[in-house]
Amino acid sequence: MNNIVSCEDLVITYQSSNGPVRALDGVDLTIAEGETLAIVGESGSGKSTLGMAMGRLLPSEAGREAGRLEVDGMPVFDMARDDLRRLRRDTLGFVFQNPMVALDPTMRIGRQMQRAMGRRARAEDIHALLERGELDDPERVANSFPHQLSGGMAQRVVVAMAIARSPRLLIADEPTASLDASIQDKVIGTLCRLRKESGASLVILSHDVHMIARHADRVAVMYGGRIVEQGTTARVLGAPVHPYTRALLKAAAGHEKPGEWLTPIPGTPPLLTGRCAACSFEPRCSVSRDICRSSRPKPRTVEEREVLCLLAGSEAERKEVAQ
Amino acid sequence: MRDSAIPAPVVDLDRVVVTYGGGLFGRGGFQAVKAISLQIAPGQTVGLVGESGSGKTTLGRVCLGLQPLSSGTMRFCGEAFGALRQRRGQLSVVLQHPEWALNPRLRCGRSVEEPLVILGMPAKERRGRVAAMLENVGLDAGFAERFPGQLSGGQRQRVAIARALITEPRFIVFDEAVSALDVSVQAQVLNLIRELQDRHGFGALFISHDLAATRYISHRIAVMYQGEFVEVAEAARFYGTPEHPYSRKLMATIE
């Protein structure tokens, strides 16, 4: 299988008034064609930066410091303006968290759809596309302004627009975080069905582990601007080996027994100003050793997944976990 | 899920109806809440789940005395609710976005202190109470001097909770209070609410679309659908198989 995205040691830094903030601290990631990958992490872990980097949609204060990012074989950070436009238009489709921000409030849905589809799109085409997004009564929707739609309907419109030009890679940043629980799953279901029909790849950025467990083929867990664990969903969420992944699953409500307390992760995520010389999770880790403070972990394969932890898989660590 | 005993309720709703719009005698209006009865005991949390438009927020407003009833009665601590002014400091609310609850131009300490100013407490006493309350919610006293913009989402929600608790209210509505927070921070805030309730014994209504968080924090859960309760049961029920098909559908989203 070919890779639609390949990313090597990508470093992205934001220049702020308080000095540089390193959002990505060396990301290695590949996304195969036709797969659904979920990137999980807390806010500030760098997942949105990584998602936006795939379309070079980062704000002007963000710059690539090192590394390489290729989408569909094209170096995103070293390409001409026209090529970049073509890439964004024909290869990528984006779905953002809040549909009301993604849609233009002053324009009817039909006209916005037409802009996404190209000038030759006829009313029937627009209606057909809205129908593919599982909107009943597409005619009424096309004649509406965004504020006349519910959040779920508006997000379906955004999904329909994202697939308008049959992209090869769909990037969904917290696509359901602003929607009600009862429709979240349906909207994700629509997104996954459309992905399957078109054979595109899908990247979901989210912190909702329940949703990810149901829909993703592979999971990449992000922390401190690096991917600390990645592998198939069943391996990573079913039997996590990185202490952070374990802590994250323990903190999420849903798997506790009645009367049990959840275990929050102590401390706060790091704000990096430069290359992290040690394990970035060490200050919050419950099983850390001296070595974690002095050396930067390299990707290793442990139990059929790639992990960034000096201790994962070792005897001592296993004992600690068993306790 | 938590154990519960049931003394006299803090909030007692008896066949409450709320109709929006409509003509003379309420004809043709939209019934947002249809003949709902609910009791919330001190120290008890009732979870309220349901999709948007099911009437969750309207019911929350009813419990806070902000929503005129079309029919039915609402009693607070065993008495008629009366004027909102009489209930100063007895009710509180924590909203989804702490940004909505905190004035961005006031230092956090001042925001937490404000309800006490309105109650007319002397300044000296106020200062001590604010420091104690900030510590209560796990923030050190230095946070009183900071502005909301300088805090993270979780810290801001703690400040909002401190502000809601400062008057030691008997009843608090949490309207999607953890929905905007990260998973790890969510757990911290949920635990905080549980601890504070054990200490202060307030009754609470926890409105959320997230069943996983709701059953964790609640003693009882009411499932609302189109303005009616389709199921009211002990939270333990929602760790197994609830009765109503709609509840089961909600359960499917967290498995």
Coordinates of C-alpha atoms in Angstrom, one line a residue:
Chain A
M1 CA 0.0 0.0 0.0
N2 CA 1.2 3.5 -0.8
N3 CA 1.4 6.2 1.8
I4 CA -0.7 9.4 1.3
V5 CA 1.2 11.2 4.1
S6 CA 4.7 10.7 5.2
C7 CA 6.2 12.8 7.9
E8 CA 9.8 12.6 9.2
D9 CA 11.1 14.4 12.2
L10 CA 8.8 17.3 11.7
V11 CA 9.5 20.3 14.0
I12 CA 7.1 23.3 14.0
T13 CA 7.6 26.4 16.2
Y14 CA 5.3 29.3 16.9
Q15 CA 6.9 32.6 17.5
S16 CA 5.1 34.3 20.3
S17 CA 5.8 37.5 22.2
N18 CA 7.1 35.3 25.1
G19 CA 9.6 33.6 22.8
P20 CA 9.3 30.5 20.7
V21 CA 6.8 27.6 21.5
R22 CA 7.7 24.3 20.0
A23 CA 4.4 22.7 19.0
L24 CA 5.8 19.7 17.1
D25 CA 9.0 18.2 18.5
G26 CA 10.0 15.7 15.8
V27 CA 7.0 13.8 14.5
D28 CA 7.4 10.6 12.5
L29 CA 4.2 9.4 11.0
T30 CA 2.9 7.7 7.8
I31 CA -0.7 7.3 6.7
A32 CA -1.5 4.6 4.3
E33 CA -4.1 5.1 1.5
G34 CA -7.6 4.2 2.5
E35 CA -6.9 3.9 6.2
T36 CA -8.6 5.8 9.1
L37 CA -6.1 7.1 11.6
A38 CA -7.0 8.8 14.8
I39 CA -4.6 11.2 16.5
V40 CA -5.4 11.4 20.2
G41 CA -4.1 13.9 22.7
E42 CA -4.9 16.6 25.2
S43 CA -5.1 20.2 24.1
G44 CA -1.6 21.5 23.6
S45 CA -0.3 18.2 22.5
G46 CA 0.2 19.4 19.0
K47 CA -2.5 17.4 17.2
S48 CA -4.2 20.3 15.6
T49 CA -0.8 21.7 14.5
L50 CA 0.0 18.4 12.8
G51 CA -3.4 18.3 11.1
M52 CA -3.2 21.8 9.8
A53 CA 0.4 21.3 8.7
M54 CA -0.8 18.7 6.2
G55 CA -2.5 21.5 4.3
R56 CA 0.1 24.1 5.3
L57 CA -2.8 25.9 6.9
L58 CA -0.8 27.2 9.9
P59 CA -0.8 30.8 11.0
S60 CA 2.1 33.0 9.8
E61 CA 3.8 32.9 13.2
A62 CA 4.3 29.2 12.8
G63 CA 7.3 27.9 10.9
R64 CA 8.8 24.6 10.1
E65 CA 12.2 24.4 11.7
A66 CA 13.2 20.9 10.6
G67 CA 12.0 17.7 9.1
R68 CA 9.9 16.8 6.0
L69 CA 6.2 16.4 5.4
E70 CA 4.9 14.9 2.2
V71 CA 1.3 14.6 1.2
D72 CA 0.6 12.6 -1.9
G73 CA 4.3 12.6 -2.7
M74 CA 4.5 16.4 -2.6
P75 CA 6.7 18.3 -0.1
V76 CA 4.1 20.5 1.5
F77 CA 6.6 23.0 3.0
D78 CA 8.7 23.3 -0.1
M79 CA 6.3 23.8 -3.0
A80 CA 5.1 26.6 -5.2
R81 CA 2.0 28.5 -4.4
D82 CA 0.0 27.2 -7.3
D83 CA 0.9 23.6 -6.5
L84 CA -0.1 24.1 -3.0
R85 CA -3.4 25.5 -4.1
R86 CA -3.9 22.5 -6.3
L87 CA -3.0 20.2 -3.5
R88 CA -5.5 21.8 -1.1
R89 CA -8.2 21.9 -3.7
D90 CA -8.0 18.4 -5.2
T91 CA -6.3 16.2 -2.7
L92 CA -7.4 17.5 0.7
G93 CA -10.7 17.9 2.5
F94 CA -11.0 19.5 5.9
V95 CA -13.7 19.2 8.5
F96 CA -13.3 21.6 11.5
Q97 CA -14.8 21.5 15.0
N98 CA -17.3 24.2 14.7
P99 CA -19.4 24.2 11.5
M100 CA -20.8 27.6 12.3
V101 CA -17.3 29.0 12.0
A102 CA -16.5 27.0 8.9
L103 CA -19.5 28.2 7.0
D104 CA -20.0 31.7 5.8
P105 CA -23.0 33.2 7.7
T106 CA -23.9 35.6 5.0
M107 CA -24.3 33.1 2.1
R108 CA -26.9 30.5 1.5
I109 CA -25.7 26.9 1.7
G110 CA -26.3 26.2 -2.0
R111 CA -23.9 29.0 -3.1
Q112 CA -21.3 27.9 -0.7
M113 CA -21.5 24.4 -1.9
Q114 CA -21.2 25.6 -5.5
R115 CA -18.0 27.4 -4.6
A116 CA -16.6 24.1 -3.2
M117 CA -17.8 22.1 -6.2
G118 CA -16.8 24.4 -9.0
R119 CA -18.7 26.8 -11.2
R120 CA -20.3 24.2 -13.4
A121 CA -22.1 22.5 -10.6
R122 CA -25.9 22.5 -11.2
A123 CA -28.6 22.6 -8.5
E124 CA -29.2 18.9 -9.0
D125 CA -25.5 18.1 -8.3
I126 CA -25.6 20.2 -5.1
H127 CA -28.7 18.4 -4.0
A128 CA -27.2 15.0 -4.8
L129 CA -24.1 15.9 -2.8
L130 CA -26.2 17.1 0.2
E131 CA -28.1 13.8 0.0
R132 CA -24.8 11.9 0.1
G133 CA -24.1 13.7 3.4
E134 CA -27.4 12.2 4.6
L135 CA -29.3 15.5 4.7
D136 CA -33.0 14.9 4.0
D137 CA -34.7 17.7 2.2
P138 CA -31.6 18.9 0.4
E139 CA -33.6 21.6 -1.4
R140 CA -34.5 23.3 1.8
V141 CA -31.0 23.0 3.2
A142 CA -29.5 24.5 0.0
N143 CA -31.8 27.5 0.4
S144 CA -31.0 28.0 4.0
F145 CA -28.4 30.2 5.7
P146 CA -26.1 28.4 8.2
H147 CA -27.9 29.9 11.3
Q148 CA -31.2 28.2 10.1
L149 CA -29.6 24.8 10.5
S150 CA -29.0 22.8 13.6
G151 CA -25.4 22.0 14.6
G152 CA -25.6 18.5 13.3
M153 CA -27.0 19.5 9.9
A154 CA -24.4 22.3 9.5
Q155 CA -21.7 19.8 10.2
R156 CA -23.1 17.4 7.6
V157 CA -23.0 20.3 5.1
V158 CA -19.3 20.8 6.0
V159 CA -18.7 17.1 5.5
A160 CA -20.5 17.2 2.1
M161 CA -18.3 20.2 1.1
A162 CA -15.2 18.5 2.2
I163 CA -15.8 15.5 -0.1
A164 CA -17.1 17.7 -3.0
R165 CA -14.0 17.2 -5.1
S166 CA -13.3 13.6 -4.1
P167 CA -10.2 14.3 -2.0
R168 CA -7.6 11.6 -1.3
L169 CA -7.1 12.7 2.3
L170 CA -9.8 13.9 4.7
I171 CA -8.7 15.7 7.9
A172 CA -11.3 16.1 10.6
D173 CA -10.3 18.2 13.6
E174 CA -12.6 17.4 16.6
P175 CA -15.4 16.9 14.1
T176 CA -18.1 16.2 16.7
A177 CA -16.9 18.0 19.8
S178 CA -19.5 20.8 19.3
L179 CA -22.4 18.4 18.6
D180 CA -24.8 16.5 20.9
A181 CA -23.8 13.0 22.0
S182 CA -26.9 11.5 20.4
I183 CA -25.9 12.7 16.9
Q184 CA -22.1 12.7 17.3
D185 CA -22.0 9.1 16.3
K186 CA -24.2 9.4 13.3
V187 CA -22.2 12.3 11.9
I188 CA -18.9 10.3 12.4
G189 CA -20.7 7.3 10.8
T190 CA -21.6 9.5 7.7
L191 CA -18.0 10.7 7.5
C192 CA -16.6 7.1 7.7
R193 CA -19.1 5.8 5.1
L194 CA -18.2 8.6 2.7
R195 CA -14.5 7.8 3.2
K196 CA -15.2 4.2 2.5
E197 CA -17.1 4.9 -0.7
S198 CA -14.3 7.1 -2.0
G199 CA -11.4 5.1 -0.8
A200 CA -9.8 8.2 0.7
S201 CA -7.7 8.3 3.9
L202 CA -9.2 9.9 7.0
V203 CA -7.4 11.5 9.9
I204 CA -9.5 12.2 12.9
L205 CA -8.0 14.5 15.6
S206 CA -9.9 14.0 18.8
H207 CA -9.7 13.4 22.5
D208 CA -12.8 11.2 22.6
V209 CA -11.4 7.7 23.1
H210 CA -14.8 6.0 22.9
M211 CA -15.5 7.4 19.5
I212 CA -12.0 6.6 18.2
A213 CA -12.2 3.0 19.5
R214 CA -15.2 2.4 17.3
H215 CA -14.1 4.1 14.0
A216 CA -10.3 4.2 13.6
D217 CA -8.1 1.5 12.1
R218 CA -5.0 2.9 13.7
V219 CA -4.4 5.2 16.6
A220 CA -1.5 7.7 17.2
V221 CA -1.3 9.1 20.7
M222 CA 0.4 12.5 20.9
Y223 CA 2.1 14.1 23.8
G224 CA 4.4 17.1 24.0
G225 CA 4.6 17.5 20.2
R226 CA 5.6 13.9 19.5
I227 CA 3.7 10.7 18.8
V228 CA 4.3 8.6 21.9
E229 CA 2.5 5.5 20.8
Q230 CA 1.0 4.3 17.5
G231 CA -0.4 1.1 16.2
T232 CA -3.7 -0.6 15.5
T233 CA -6.6 0.6 17.5
A234 CA -7.1 -2.8 19.2
R235 CA -3.4 -3.0 20.3
V236 CA -3.1 0.7 21.4
L237 CA -6.4 1.2 23.2
G238 CA -6.9 -2.5 24.2
A239 CA -3.4 -3.1 25.7
P240 CA -1.6 0.3 25.9
V241 CA 2.2 0.1 26.7
H242 CA 3.0 3.8 27.0
P243 CA 2.3 5.2 30.6
Y244 CA 0.6 8.3 29.0
T245 CA -1.8 6.2 27.0
R246 CA -2.7 4.2 30.1
A247 CA -3.2 7.3 32.2
L248 CA -5.4 8.8 29.5
L249 CA -7.6 5.7 29.3
K250 CA -7.8 5.6 33.1
A251 CA -8.9 9.3 33.3
A252 CA -11.7 8.8 30.8
A253 CA -15.1 8.1 32.3
G254 CA -16.9 5.1 30.9
H255 CA -14.8 2.1 31.9
E256 CA -14.9 2.6 35.7
K257 CA -17.1 0.4 37.9
P258 CA -19.9 1.8 39.9
G259 CA -18.5 3.6 43.0
E260 CA -15.0 3.8 41.7
W261 CA -13.0 7.0 41.4
L262 CA -11.4 8.2 38.2
T263 CA -7.6 8.8 38.3
P264 CA -6.8 12.2 36.7
I265 CA -3.3 12.7 35.3
P266 CA -1.4 14.9 37.8
G267 CA 0.2 18.1 36.5
T268 CA -0.2 19.8 33.2
P269 CA 1.1 19.1 29.7
P270 CA 4.5 20.7 28.9
L271 CA 5.0 23.9 26.9
L272 CA 8.2 23.3 25.0
T273 CA 10.5 26.2 24.1
G274 CA 13.2 24.0 22.5
R275 CA 14.0 20.4 21.7
C276 CA 13.1 18.3 24.6
A277 CA 16.2 16.5 25.8
A278 CA 14.4 14.0 28.0
C279 CA 11.0 12.2 28.0
S280 CA 8.4 15.0 28.0
F281 CA 6.0 12.9 30.0
E282 CA 8.5 12.1 32.8
P283 CA 7.3 14.8 35.2
R284 CA 3.8 13.3 35.2
C285 CA 4.7 9.7 34.8
S286 CA 4.0 7.2 37.6
V287 CA 6.7 4.8 36.7
S288 CA 9.6 7.0 35.6
R289 CA 13.3 6.3 36.4
D290 CA 16.4 8.5 36.4
I291 CA 17.2 7.6 32.8
C292 CA 13.9 9.2 31.7
R293 CA 15.2 12.6 32.9
S294 CA 18.4 12.4 31.0
S295 CA 17.8 10.8 27.6
R296 CA 15.3 11.4 24.8
P297 CA 13.4 8.3 23.9
K298 CA 13.6 7.0 20.3
P299 CA 10.8 5.1 18.5
R300 CA 10.9 1.4 19.4
T301 CA 8.6 -1.5 18.5
V302 CA 7.1 -3.1 21.6
E303 CA 4.2 -5.6 21.3
E304 CA 3.4 -4.8 17.7
R305 CA 3.2 -1.0 18.0
E306 CA 5.7 1.9 17.9
V307 CA 6.3 3.5 21.2
L308 CA 8.4 6.4 22.6
C309 CA 9.2 5.2 26.1
L310 CA 12.5 4.1 27.5
L311 CA 10.9 1.7 29.9
A312 CA 7.9 0.3 27.9
G313 CA 8.0 -3.5 27.7
S314 CA 10.8 -3.9 30.3
E315 CA 10.4 -6.3 33.2
A316 CA 10.5 -3.5 35.8
E317 CA 7.8 -1.5 34.1
R318 CA 5.6 -4.5 33.8
K319 CA 5.8 -5.2 37.5
E320 CA 4.9 -1.6 38.3
V321 CA 1.9 -1.8 36.1
A322 CA 0.7 -5.1 37.6
Q323 CA 0.7 -3.3 41.0
Chain B
M1 CA -22.6 6.0 40.8
R2 CA -22.9 6.9 44.4
D3 CA -24.9 5.8 47.4
S4 CA -27.8 8.0 48.5
A5 CA -30.2 8.5 51.4
I6 CA -33.2 10.7 50.8
P7 CA -34.1 13.5 53.3
A8 CA -36.4 16.5 52.5
P9 CA -35.7 17.6 48.9
V10 CA -34.0 20.9 48.0
V11 CA -35.8 21.1 44.8
D12 CA -39.3 19.6 44.4
L13 CA -41.0 19.9 41.0
D14 CA -44.6 18.7 40.8
R15 CA -46.1 18.2 37.3
V16 CA -44.2 21.2 35.9
V17 CA -45.2 22.3 32.4
V18 CA -43.3 25.0 30.4
T19 CA -44.8 26.2 27.1
Y20 CA -43.0 28.5 24.8
G21 CA -45.0 30.8 22.5
G22 CA -48.6 30.0 21.6
G23 CA -51.7 32.1 21.7
L24 CA -54.4 32.7 24.3
F25 CA -54.6 29.9 27.0
G26 CA -51.3 28.5 25.7
R27 CA -52.9 27.0 22.6
G28 CA -50.5 26.2 19.7
G29 CA -47.4 26.8 21.8
F30 CA -44.4 24.4 22.1
Q31 CA -44.3 22.4 25.2
A32 CA -40.6 22.2 26.2
V33 CA -41.3 20.5 29.5
K34 CA -44.3 18.2 29.8
A35 CA -45.7 17.5 33.3
I36 CA -42.4 16.7 34.9
S37 CA -42.1 15.8 38.6
L38 CA -38.6 15.6 40.2
Q39 CA -37.1 15.7 43.7
I40 CA -33.5 16.5 44.4
A41 CA -32.3 15.8 48.0
P42 CA -29.5 17.6 49.7
G43 CA -26.2 16.1 49.0
Q44 CA -27.6 14.3 46.0
T45 CA -26.8 14.8 42.3
V46 CA -29.4 14.1 39.7
G47 CA -28.0 13.6 36.2
L48 CA -30.1 14.9 33.3
V49 CA -29.3 13.5 29.9
G50 CA -30.9 13.8 26.5
E51 CA -30.3 15.3 23.1
S52 CA -30.5 18.9 22.2
G53 CA -34.1 20.2 22.1
S54 CA -35.2 17.7 24.6
G55 CA -35.8 20.4 27.2
K56 CA -32.8 19.8 29.5
T57 CA -31.7 23.4 29.7
T58 CA -35.3 24.6 30.2
L59 CA -35.7 22.3 33.1
G60 CA -32.4 23.6 34.5
R61 CA -33.8 27.1 34.3
V62 CA -37.0 26.0 36.1
C63 CA -34.9 24.6 39.0
L64 CA -33.1 27.9 39.3
G65 CA -36.3 29.8 39.3
L66 CA -35.5 31.6 36.1
Q67 CA -38.3 30.2 34.0
P68 CA -42.0 31.0 34.7
L69 CA -44.1 27.8 34.8
S70 CA -47.1 27.4 32.6
S71 CA -48.5 25.0 35.2
G72 CA -47.4 22.9 38.1
T73 CA -45.5 23.9 41.2
M74 CA -41.9 24.2 42.3
R75 CA -40.9 24.2 45.9
F76 CA -37.4 25.0 47.2
C77 CA -36.3 23.5 50.5
G78 CA -39.9 22.6 51.4
E79 CA -41.3 26.1 50.8
A80 CA -42.7 28.0 47.9
F81 CA -40.0 29.4 45.8
G82 CA -41.0 33.0 46.1
A83 CA -39.1 35.9 44.6
L84 CA -35.6 35.3 43.1
R85 CA -34.3 38.0 45.3
Q86 CA -35.1 36.0 48.5
R87 CA -33.0 33.2 47.1
R88 CA -29.8 35.1 46.8
G89 CA -26.8 33.0 47.6
Q90 CA -28.9 29.8 47.9
L91 CA -28.7 28.8 44.2
S92 CA -25.9 28.7 41.8
V93 CA -25.0 27.6 38.3
V94 CA -21.8 26.4 36.5
L95 CA -21.9 26.7 32.8
Q96 CA -20.1 24.9 29.9
H97 CA -17.7 27.7 29.2
P98 CA -16.1 29.4 32.2
E99 CA -15.5 32.4 29.9
W100 CA -19.3 33.0 30.2
A101 CA -19.2 33.1 34.0
L102 CA -16.0 35.1 34.6
N103 CA -15.5 38.8 33.6
P104 CA -12.3 38.8 31.6
R105 CA -11.4 42.2 33.1
L106 CA -11.7 41.2 36.7
R107 CA -9.0 39.3 38.6
C108 CA -10.2 35.8 39.5
G109 CA -10.2 36.7 43.3
R110 CA -12.6 39.5 42.6
S111 CA -14.9 37.3 40.5
V112 CA -15.1 34.7 43.3
E113 CA -15.7 37.4 45.8
E114 CA -18.5 39.2 44.0
P115 CA -21.5 37.1 45.2
L116 CA -20.4 37.8 48.8
V117 CA -20.3 41.6 48.1
I118 CA -23.9 41.3 46.9
L119 CA -24.8 39.5 50.1
G120 CA -23.3 42.4 52.0
M121 CA -20.5 40.6 53.8
P122 CA -17.8 42.8 55.4
A123 CA -14.6 43.0 53.4
K124 CA -12.3 41.4 56.0
E125 CA -14.4 38.3 56.2
R126 CA -14.7 38.1 52.4
R127 CA -10.9 37.9 51.9
G128 CA -10.6 34.9 54.1
R129 CA -13.5 33.1 52.5
V130 CA -12.1 33.7 49.0
A131 CA -8.7 32.3 50.0
A132 CA -10.2 29.3 51.6
M133 CA -12.5 28.6 48.7
L134 CA -9.7 28.8 46.1
E135 CA -7.8 26.3 48.2
N136 CA -10.9 24.2 48.3
V137 CA -11.0 23.9 44.5
G138 CA -7.3 23.1 44.3
L139 CA -5.9 26.5 43.3
D140 CA -3.3 28.3 45.4
A141 CA -4.0 31.8 46.7
G142 CA -1.8 33.4 44.0
F143 CA -4.6 32.7 41.5
A144 CA -6.7 35.4 43.1
E145 CA -4.4 38.0 41.5
R146 CA -4.6 36.6 38.0
F147 CA -6.9 37.3 35.1
P148 CA -9.1 34.5 33.5
G149 CA -7.2 34.9 30.3
Q150 CA -4.0 33.8 32.0
L151 CA -5.4 30.4 33.1
S152 CA -6.0 27.1 31.3
G153 CA -9.5 25.8 30.7
G154 CA -9.4 23.5 33.7
Q155 CA -8.2 26.2 36.0
R156 CA -10.8 28.6 34.8
Q157 CA -13.6 26.1 35.4
R158 CA -12.2 25.7 38.9
V159 CA -12.5 29.4 39.4
A160 CA -16.1 29.3 38.1
I161 CA -16.9 26.5 40.5
A162 CA -15.3 28.5 43.4
R163 CA -17.5 31.4 42.5
A164 CA -20.6 29.2 42.4
L165 CA -19.8 27.7 45.8
I166 CA -18.6 30.8 47.7
T167 CA -22.1 31.5 49.2
E168 CA -22.5 27.9 50.2
P169 CA -25.6 27.4 48.1
R170 CA -28.0 24.6 48.8
F171 CA -28.5 23.8 45.1
I172 CA -26.2 24.0 42.1
V173 CA -27.0 23.4 38.4
F174 CA -24.0 22.2 36.3
D175 CA -25.0 22.8 32.7
E176 CA -22.5 20.9 30.5
A177 CA -19.9 21.9 33.1
V178 CA -17.2 19.5 31.9
S179 CA -18.1 19.1 28.2
A180 CA -15.6 21.7 27.0
L181 CA -12.7 20.2 29.0
D182 CA -10.0 17.7 28.0
V183 CA -10.4 14.1 29.2
S184 CA -7.7 14.4 31.9
V185 CA -9.0 17.7 33.2
Q186 CA -12.6 16.4 33.0
A187 CA -11.6 13.7 35.6
Q188 CA -10.1 16.3 37.9
V189 CA -13.2 18.5 37.8
L190 CA -15.6 15.6 38.2
N191 CA -13.7 14.4 41.2
L192 CA -13.6 17.9 42.6
I193 CA -17.4 18.3 42.3
R194 CA -17.8 14.9 44.1
E195 CA -15.5 15.9 46.9
L196 CA -17.0 19.3 47.4
Q197 CA -20.5 17.8 47.5
D198 CA -19.4 15.4 50.2
R199 CA -18.1 18.3 52.2
H200 CA -20.8 20.9 51.6
G201 CA -23.8 18.7 51.0
F202 CA -25.4 20.7 48.2
G203 CA -28.1 19.2 45.9
A204 CA -27.1 19.3 42.3
L205 CA -28.6 18.9 38.8
F206 CA -25.9 17.7 36.4
I207 CA -27.0 18.5 32.8
S208 CA -25.0 16.8 30.1
H209 CA -25.1 15.0 26.9
D210 CA -22.3 12.8 28.0
L211 CA -23.7 9.7 29.7
A212 CA -20.3 8.4 30.8
A213 CA -19.5 11.6 32.9
T214 CA -23.1 11.9 34.1
R215 CA -23.4 8.4 35.5
Y216 CA -20.0 8.8 37.2
I217 CA -21.1 11.9 39.1
S218 CA -24.8 11.2 39.7
H219 CA -26.8 9.3 42.2
R220 CA -29.8 9.2 40.0
I221 CA -30.2 9.8 36.3
A222 CA -33.2 11.2 34.4
V223 CA -33.3 10.6 30.7
M224 CA -35.2 13.3 28.9
Y225 CA -36.8 12.9 25.4
Q226 CA -39.0 15.5 23.8
G227 CA -39.9 17.3 27.1
E228 CA -40.6 14.1 29.1
F229 CA -38.7 11.8 31.3
V230 CA -38.5 8.4 29.6
E231 CA -36.6 6.9 32.4
V232 CA -35.5 7.9 35.9
A233 CA -33.3 5.3 37.7
E234 CA -30.4 4.9 40.1
A235 CA -27.1 5.6 38.3
A236 CA -26.1 2.0 38.9
R237 CA -28.7 1.0 36.4
F238 CA -26.7 2.8 33.7
Y239 CA -23.7 0.6 34.2
G240 CA -25.9 -2.3 33.2
T241 CA -28.9 -2.3 30.9
P242 CA -31.4 0.6 31.3
E243 CA -35.0 -0.1 30.6
H244 CA -36.0 2.4 28.0
P245 CA -34.9 1.8 24.4
Y246 CA -33.8 5.5 24.1
S247 CA -31.6 5.1 27.2
R248 CA -30.0 2.0 25.6
K249 CA -29.4 4.0 22.5
L250 CA -27.5 6.6 24.6
M251 CA -25.6 3.8 26.3
A252 CA -24.4 2.6 22.9
T253 CA -22.5 5.8 22.4
I254 CA -20.1 5.2 25.3
E255 CA -19.4 1.5 24.9

